[in-house]
Amino acid sequence: MDTASAPPLPALSPSRASDFLQCPLLYRFRVIDRLPEKPSPAALRGTLVHAVLERLFELPAETRTPRTARSLVEPQWERLRSSRAEAAELFGEAGGEAEREWLEGAYPLVERYFEMEQPHRLEPRDRELRMDVTLESGLRLRGYVDRLDVAPTGQIRVVDYKTGKSPRPRFEDKAKFQIFFYGVMLWRELGEVPTRLQLMYLGDGGVRWYEPTEEELRAAEAEIAGIWEEIERTARSGRWLPRRSKLCDWCDHQAICPEFGGTPPPLPDPKPRP
């Protein structure tokens, strides 16, 4: 497949970069074919907890208590359920036993946050900050930063909430790549190296943080650029090869994956590049 007939590719986000590193065929299914996937209870719970913590910081500082946070869970769930089709698909009729049991799993995550920080002492600069940054190379990066804190002295902290448990050291690379991805975007957008990149694991209260240097961000930017170049080479060739791993057990596309005896659908007709 030559460059002219390769499908147009969107901007790169941390999630899609991780998809490609995990399995180029998964990236194709999600980005080019846009195949539907079953909603994940764990991912949906993560979305709910993020929504609760975002709403918490809209309230006056003195009201940011565990009790208040608990009271936000059900209203935020109702908002998600009414606005996102996958939420309704996951549980069917509202108020059922499966839904209640799932919802109960969000409360410990919200409460654990208060063991990790004192939100009444924080006034974030931004929450759920959508970023769209174009690098000098022309590569566009996109992503959502959970929270951006800026101290009166100008120090910048990037905070990313994780609703799972903190990984063992040898499994940290994926989350570290993601938080450094955000660090690169902020550095290029603001012209200043963030003071701290922080991961907060609400599943067990673990915290991982990094104080990046400009050299480290340059290295991360080069790594991101290298991933994009490989994605573009793959798009030109049209050979989106599967990469089998333990993560295949959670993939919705086994039926059309060559690793499991399936056949991917034909690539969509490429559209003209703008």
mmCIF file of C-alpha atoms in Angstrom:
data_model
loop_
_atom_site.group_PDB
_atom_site.id
_atom_site.type_symbol
_atom_site.label_atom_id
_atom_site.label_comp_id
_atom_site.label_asym_id
_atom_site.label_seq_id
_atom_site.Cartn_x
_atom_site.Cartn_y
_atom_site.Cartn_z
ATOM 1 C CA MET A 1 0.000 0.000 0.000
ATOM 2 C CA ASP A 2 1.578 3.314 -1.004
ATOM 3 C CA THR A 3 1.369 6.628 0.840
ATOM 4 C CA ALA A 4 -1.477 7.931 -1.310
ATOM 5 C CA SER A 5 -3.686 4.938 -0.546
ATOM 6 C CA ALA A 6 -2.861 4.655 3.158
ATOM 7 C CA PRO A 7 -5.760 5.521 5.451
ATOM 8 C CA PRO A 8 -5.544 8.955 7.091
ATOM 9 C CA LEU A 9 -4.447 8.726 10.710
ATOM 10 C CA PRO A 10 -5.672 10.974 13.519
ATOM 11 C CA ALA A 11 -3.610 12.688 16.180
ATOM 12 C CA LEU A 12 -1.844 10.426 18.646
ATOM 13 C CA SER A 13 -3.048 9.986 22.223
ATOM 14 C CA PRO A 14 -1.435 8.049 25.078
ATOM 15 C CA SER A 15 -4.099 5.336 24.870
ATOM 16 C CA ARG A 16 -3.750 4.803 21.138
ATOM 17 C CA ALA A 17 0.044 4.796 21.356
ATOM 18 C CA SER A 18 -0.227 2.092 24.032
ATOM 19 C CA ASP A 19 -2.640 0.150 21.811
ATOM 20 C CA PHE A 20 -0.098 0.111 18.986
ATOM 21 C CA LEU A 21 2.726 -0.979 21.273
ATOM 22 C CA GLN A 22 0.516 -3.742 22.642
ATOM 23 C CA CYS A 23 -0.776 -4.918 19.260
ATOM 24 C CA PRO A 24 -0.726 -3.097 15.900
ATOM 25 C CA LEU A 25 -3.860 -4.981 14.813
ATOM 26 C CA LEU A 26 -5.716 -3.751 17.903
ATOM 27 C CA TYR A 27 -4.736 -0.194 16.983
ATOM 28 C CA ARG A 28 -6.140 -0.776 13.495
ATOM 29 C CA PHE A 29 -9.415 -2.183 14.820
ATOM 30 C CA ARG A 30 -9.896 0.791 17.143
ATOM 31 C CA VAL A 31 -8.592 3.679 15.041
ATOM 32 C CA ILE A 32 -9.144 2.715 11.400
ATOM 33 C CA ASP A 33 -11.985 0.163 11.462
ATOM 34 C CA ARG A 34 -13.588 1.732 14.561
ATOM 35 C CA LEU A 35 -15.036 -1.613 15.561
ATOM 36 C CA PRO A 36 -17.441 -1.587 18.508
ATOM 37 C CA GLU A 37 -16.337 -3.140 21.795
ATOM 38 C CA LYS A 38 -18.290 -4.380 24.768
ATOM 39 C CA PRO A 39 -18.318 -1.930 27.661
ATOM 40 C CA SER A 40 -15.970 -2.828 30.488
ATOM 41 C CA PRO A 41 -17.349 -2.637 34.049
ATOM 42 C CA ALA A 42 -13.911 -1.697 35.386
ATOM 43 C CA ALA A 43 -13.389 1.060 32.806
ATOM 44 C CA LEU A 44 -16.876 2.439 33.393
ATOM 45 C CA ARG A 45 -16.284 2.504 37.148
ATOM 46 C CA GLY A 46 -13.080 4.417 36.474
ATOM 47 C CA THR A 47 -15.026 6.967 34.445
ATOM 48 C CA LEU A 48 -17.507 7.330 37.299
ATOM 49 C CA VAL A 49 -14.819 7.858 39.955
ATOM 50 C CA HIS A 50 -13.060 10.422 37.756
ATOM 51 C CA ALA A 51 -16.378 12.269 37.369
ATOM 52 C CA VAL A 52 -16.908 12.300 41.144
ATOM 53 C CA LEU A 53 -13.432 13.714 41.828
ATOM 54 C CA GLU A 54 -13.871 16.327 39.112
ATOM 55 C CA ARG A 55 -17.199 17.420 40.601
ATOM 56 C CA LEU A 56 -15.717 17.449 44.115
ATOM 57 C CA PHE A 57 -13.389 20.301 43.200
ATOM 58 C CA GLU A 58 -16.292 22.381 41.934
ATOM 59 C CA LEU A 59 -17.580 22.576 45.518
ATOM 60 C CA PRO A 60 -16.423 25.000 48.218
ATOM 61 C CA ALA A 61 -13.208 23.787 49.854
ATOM 62 C CA GLU A 62 -14.730 23.267 53.300
ATOM 63 C CA THR A 63 -17.371 20.876 51.904
ATOM 64 C CA ARG A 64 -14.874 18.511 50.252
ATOM 65 C CA THR A 65 -15.285 15.649 52.700
ATOM 66 C CA PRO A 66 -15.588 11.869 52.298
ATOM 67 C CA ARG A 67 -19.279 12.107 53.080
ATOM 68 C CA THR A 68 -19.813 14.705 50.358
ATOM 69 C CA ALA A 69 -17.843 12.622 47.869
ATOM 70 C CA ARG A 70 -19.972 9.553 48.637
ATOM 71 C CA SER A 71 -23.103 11.614 48.056
ATOM 72 C CA LEU A 72 -21.850 12.474 44.565
ATOM 73 C CA VAL A 73 -21.519 8.879 43.395
ATOM 74 C CA GLU A 74 -25.143 8.125 42.547
ATOM 75 C CA PRO A 75 -25.928 11.491 40.875
ATOM 76 C CA GLN A 76 -22.811 11.198 38.728
ATOM 77 C CA TRP A 77 -23.757 7.643 37.838
ATOM 78 C CA GLU A 78 -27.234 8.746 36.786
ATOM 79 C CA ARG A 79 -25.683 11.419 34.579
ATOM 80 C CA LEU A 80 -23.358 8.875 32.957
ATOM 81 C CA ARG A 81 -26.127 6.323 32.562
ATOM 82 C CA SER A 82 -28.352 8.784 30.755
ATOM 83 C CA SER A 83 -25.626 10.162 28.498
ATOM 84 C CA ARG A 84 -23.643 7.057 27.563
ATOM 85 C CA ALA A 85 -25.297 4.176 25.762
ATOM 86 C CA GLU A 86 -22.706 1.629 26.913
ATOM 87 C CA ALA A 87 -23.629 2.298 30.543
ATOM 88 C CA ALA A 88 -27.253 1.329 29.918
ATOM 89 C CA GLU A 89 -26.167 -1.668 27.816
ATOM 90 C CA LEU A 90 -23.964 -3.013 30.574
ATOM 91 C CA PHE A 91 -26.676 -3.448 33.200
ATOM 92 C CA GLY A 92 -29.961 -3.254 31.341
ATOM 93 C CA GLU A 93 -32.751 -2.154 33.646
ATOM 94 C CA ALA A 94 -31.711 0.525 36.118
ATOM 95 C CA GLY A 95 -31.524 -0.369 39.802
ATOM 96 C CA GLY A 96 -30.944 -4.075 39.364
ATOM 97 C CA GLU A 97 -28.810 -6.190 41.691
ATOM 98 C CA ALA A 98 -25.852 -6.319 39.303
ATOM 99 C CA GLU A 99 -25.846 -2.548 38.948
ATOM 100 C CA ARG A 100 -26.053 -1.988 42.716
ATOM 101 C CA GLU A 101 -23.214 -4.405 43.371
ATOM 102 C CA TRP A 102 -21.094 -2.705 40.720
ATOM 103 C CA LEU A 103 -21.892 0.742 42.094
ATOM 104 C CA GLU A 104 -20.852 -0.301 45.606
ATOM 105 C CA GLY A 105 -17.366 -0.892 44.241
ATOM 106 C CA ALA A 106 -16.955 2.837 43.541
ATOM 107 C CA TYR A 107 -17.346 3.975 47.165
ATOM 108 C CA PRO A 108 -14.067 2.532 48.530
ATOM 109 C CA LEU A 109 -12.142 4.134 45.664
ATOM 110 C CA VAL A 110 -13.646 7.536 46.341
ATOM 111 C CA GLU A 111 -13.028 7.246 50.084
ATOM 112 C CA ARG A 112 -9.436 6.107 49.638
ATOM 113 C CA TYR A 113 -8.677 9.313 47.796
ATOM 114 C CA PHE A 114 -9.060 11.169 51.099
ATOM 115 C CA GLU A 115 -6.338 9.000 52.629
ATOM 116 C CA MET A 116 -3.982 10.235 49.932
ATOM 117 C CA GLU A 117 -4.731 13.961 49.756
ATOM 118 C CA GLN A 118 -6.594 16.724 51.563
ATOM 119 C CA PRO A 119 -8.739 18.236 48.811
ATOM 120 C CA HIS A 120 -9.889 21.133 50.991
ATOM 121 C CA ARG A 121 -6.317 22.456 50.751
ATOM 122 C CA LEU A 122 -6.101 22.210 46.964
ATOM 123 C CA GLU A 123 -7.361 24.498 44.220
ATOM 124 C CA PRO A 124 -6.462 22.866 40.896
ATOM 125 C CA ARG A 125 -5.786 25.078 37.899
ATOM 126 C CA ASP A 126 -7.605 22.643 35.604
ATOM 127 C CA ARG A 127 -9.561 19.380 35.767
ATOM 128 C CA GLU A 128 -10.152 17.048 32.823
ATOM 129 C CA LEU A 129 -7.995 19.379 30.753
ATOM 130 C CA ARG A 130 -8.269 18.584 27.044
ATOM 131 C CA MET A 131 -4.978 19.179 25.275
ATOM 132 C CA ASP A 132 -4.232 19.305 21.555
ATOM 133 C CA VAL A 133 -0.590 20.096 20.837
ATOM 134 C CA THR A 134 1.281 20.123 17.536
ATOM 135 C CA LEU A 135 4.993 19.400 17.766
ATOM 136 C CA GLU A 136 7.615 21.029 15.528
ATOM 137 C CA SER A 137 7.624 17.836 13.473
ATOM 138 C CA GLY A 138 3.939 18.354 12.673
ATOM 139 C CA LEU A 139 2.798 15.446 14.847
ATOM 140 C CA ARG A 140 -0.377 16.267 16.757
ATOM 141 C CA LEU A 141 -0.759 14.955 20.291
ATOM 142 C CA ARG A 142 -4.066 14.777 22.118
ATOM 143 C CA GLY A 143 -5.073 13.771 25.595
ATOM 144 C CA TYR A 144 -6.980 14.590 28.754
ATOM 145 C CA VAL A 145 -5.100 15.545 31.907
ATOM 146 C CA ASP A 146 -7.082 14.568 35.017
ATOM 147 C CA ARG A 147 -5.770 17.455 37.094
ATOM 148 C CA LEU A 148 -3.280 20.279 36.746
ATOM 149 C CA ASP A 149 -2.046 22.008 39.903
ATOM 150 C CA VAL A 150 -0.040 25.230 39.803
ATOM 151 C CA ALA A 151 1.469 26.461 43.078
ATOM 152 C CA PRO A 152 1.673 30.190 43.908
ATOM 153 C CA THR A 153 5.412 29.845 43.310
ATOM 154 C CA GLY A 154 4.738 28.601 39.772
ATOM 155 C CA GLN A 155 5.518 24.896 40.268
ATOM 156 C CA ILE A 156 3.426 22.649 38.023
ATOM 157 C CA ARG A 157 2.079 19.237 38.999
ATOM 158 C CA VAL A 158 0.298 16.869 36.641
ATOM 159 C CA VAL A 159 -1.985 14.383 38.427
ATOM 160 C CA ASP A 160 -3.431 11.247 36.859
ATOM 161 C CA TYR A 161 -5.939 9.122 38.794
ATOM 162 C CA LYS A 162 -5.868 5.347 38.390
ATOM 163 C CA THR A 163 -8.677 3.242 39.830
ATOM 164 C CA GLY A 164 -6.634 0.061 39.832
ATOM 165 C CA LYS A 165 -3.865 -0.990 42.205
ATOM 166 C CA SER A 166 -0.310 0.266 41.872
ATOM 167 C CA PRO A 167 1.700 -2.004 39.567
ATOM 168 C CA ARG A 168 4.797 -3.897 40.546
ATOM 169 C CA PRO A 169 7.967 -2.123 39.389
ATOM 170 C CA ARG A 170 8.418 -4.267 36.274
ATOM 171 C CA PHE A 171 4.905 -3.371 35.101
ATOM 172 C CA GLU A 172 5.202 0.398 35.624
ATOM 173 C CA ASP A 173 6.286 1.259 32.103
ATOM 174 C CA LYS A 174 2.816 1.714 30.572
ATOM 175 C CA ALA A 175 1.612 4.196 33.202
ATOM 176 C CA LYS A 176 4.965 5.997 33.214
ATOM 177 C CA PHE A 177 4.808 6.358 29.421
ATOM 178 C CA GLN A 178 1.329 7.856 29.711
ATOM 179 C CA ILE A 179 2.209 10.425 32.368
ATOM 180 C CA PHE A 180 5.376 11.441 30.484
ATOM 181 C CA PHE A 181 3.224 11.808 27.349
ATOM 182 C CA TYR A 182 1.200 14.406 29.257
ATOM 183 C CA GLY A 183 4.417 15.965 30.481
ATOM 184 C CA VAL A 184 5.647 16.413 26.892
ATOM 185 C CA MET A 185 2.361 18.043 25.845
ATOM 186 C CA LEU A 186 2.410 20.492 28.751
ATOM 187 C CA TRP A 187 6.077 21.287 28.236
ATOM 188 C CA ARG A 188 5.514 22.107 24.574
ATOM 189 C CA GLU A 189 2.270 23.968 25.274
ATOM 190 C CA LEU A 190 3.491 26.042 28.243
ATOM 191 C CA GLY A 191 7.189 26.219 27.478
ATOM 192 C CA GLU A 192 8.001 25.033 30.979
ATOM 193 C CA VAL A 193 9.037 21.644 32.334
ATOM 194 C CA PRO A 194 6.406 20.346 34.821
ATOM 195 C CA THR A 195 7.798 20.046 38.326
ATOM 196 C CA ARG A 196 6.097 16.749 39.086
ATOM 197 C CA LEU A 197 4.232 14.031 37.215
ATOM 198 C CA GLN A 198 2.096 12.079 39.686
ATOM 199 C CA LEU A 199 0.118 8.846 39.418
ATOM 200 C CA MET A 200 -2.443 8.133 42.155
ATOM 201 C CA TYR A 201 -3.655 4.527 42.452
ATOM 202 C CA LEU A 202 -6.995 4.589 44.252
ATOM 203 C CA GLY A 203 -7.157 0.798 44.305
ATOM 204 C CA ASP A 204 -4.576 0.555 47.089
ATOM 205 C CA GLY A 205 -3.493 4.127 47.880
ATOM 206 C CA GLY A 206 -0.160 3.835 46.081
ATOM 207 C CA VAL A 207 1.483 6.913 44.585
ATOM 208 C CA ARG A 208 4.155 7.072 41.892
ATOM 209 C CA TRP A 209 5.733 10.382 40.997
ATOM 210 C CA TYR A 210 8.495 11.655 38.780
ATOM 211 C CA GLU A 211 10.326 14.970 38.629
ATOM 212 C CA PRO A 212 11.259 15.111 34.947
ATOM 213 C CA THR A 213 14.177 16.991 33.475
ATOM 214 C CA GLU A 214 14.116 18.636 30.076
ATOM 215 C CA GLU A 215 16.413 15.892 28.813
ATOM 216 C CA GLU A 216 13.955 13.221 29.967
ATOM 217 C CA LEU A 217 11.084 14.998 28.226
ATOM 218 C CA ARG A 218 13.127 15.279 25.042
ATOM 219 C CA ALA A 219 13.764 11.536 25.228
ATOM 220 C CA ALA A 220 10.046 10.883 25.791
ATOM 221 C CA GLU A 221 9.182 13.127 22.832
ATOM 222 C CA ALA A 222 11.613 11.195 20.640
ATOM 223 C CA GLU A 223 10.037 7.923 21.774
ATOM 224 C CA ILE A 224 6.564 9.219 20.909
ATOM 225 C CA ALA A 225 7.792 10.381 17.500
ATOM 226 C CA GLY A 226 9.327 6.956 16.887
ATOM 227 C CA ILE A 227 6.031 5.238 17.674
ATOM 228 C CA TRP A 228 4.218 7.546 15.257
ATOM 229 C CA GLU A 229 6.748 6.857 12.502
ATOM 230 C CA GLU A 230 6.189 3.127 12.984
ATOM 231 C CA ILE A 231 2.405 3.629 12.858
ATOM 232 C CA GLU A 232 2.741 5.546 9.589
ATOM 233 C CA ARG A 233 5.034 2.873 8.089
ATOM 234 C CA THR A 234 2.503 0.226 9.062
ATOM 235 C CA ALA A 235 -0.336 2.246 7.535
ATOM 236 C CA ARG A 236 1.571 2.592 4.258
ATOM 237 C CA SER A 237 2.237 -1.139 4.129
ATOM 238 C CA GLY A 238 -1.285 -2.086 5.160
ATOM 239 C CA ARG A 239 0.166 -4.923 7.287
ATOM 240 C CA TRP A 240 -1.321 -4.486 10.757
ATOM 241 C CA LEU A 241 0.093 -7.588 12.396
ATOM 242 C CA PRO A 242 -1.275 -9.055 15.645
ATOM 243 C CA ARG A 243 0.972 -9.376 18.666
ATOM 244 C CA ARG A 244 -0.147 -12.125 21.003
ATOM 245 C CA SER A 245 0.118 -11.627 24.760
ATOM 246 C CA LYS A 246 -1.801 -12.327 27.968
ATOM 247 C CA LEU A 247 -3.833 -9.198 27.252
ATOM 248 C CA CYS A 248 -5.499 -11.073 24.388
ATOM 249 C CA ASP A 249 -7.714 -12.719 27.001
ATOM 250 C CA TRP A 250 -9.561 -9.398 27.384
ATOM 251 C CA CYS A 251 -9.771 -8.526 23.684
ATOM 252 C CA ASP A 252 -13.191 -8.319 22.019
ATOM 253 C CA HIS A 253 -11.795 -9.085 18.569
ATOM 254 C CA GLN A 254 -10.526 -12.652 18.890
ATOM 255 C CA ALA A 255 -13.095 -13.900 16.364
ATOM 256 C CA ILE A 256 -11.458 -11.849 13.582
ATOM 257 C CA CYS A 257 -7.855 -12.119 14.785
ATOM 258 C CA PRO A 258 -5.435 -14.385 12.859
ATOM 259 C CA GLU A 259 -3.847 -15.454 16.157
ATOM 260 C CA PHE A 260 -7.159 -17.161 16.997
ATOM 261 C CA GLY A 261 -8.009 -18.456 13.550
ATOM 262 C CA GLY A 262 -10.010 -15.435 12.430
ATOM 263 C CA THR A 263 -9.758 -13.127 9.437
ATOM 264 C CA PRO A 264 -9.788 -9.319 9.774
ATOM 265 C CA PRO A 265 -12.255 -7.462 7.558
ATOM 266 C CA PRO A 266 -10.883 -5.670 4.487
ATOM 267 C CA LEU A 267 -9.326 -2.315 5.262
ATOM 268 C CA PRO A 268 -11.781 0.556 4.774
ATOM 269 C CA ASP A 269 -11.396 2.574 1.588
ATOM 270 C CA PRO A 270 -8.915 5.349 2.340
ATOM 271 C CA LYS A 271 -10.223 8.888 2.326
ATOM 272 C CA PRO A 272 -8.234 11.734 0.789
ATOM 273 C CA ARG A 273 -5.855 13.389 3.204
ATOM 274 C CA PRO A 274 -6.699 17.030 3.923
#
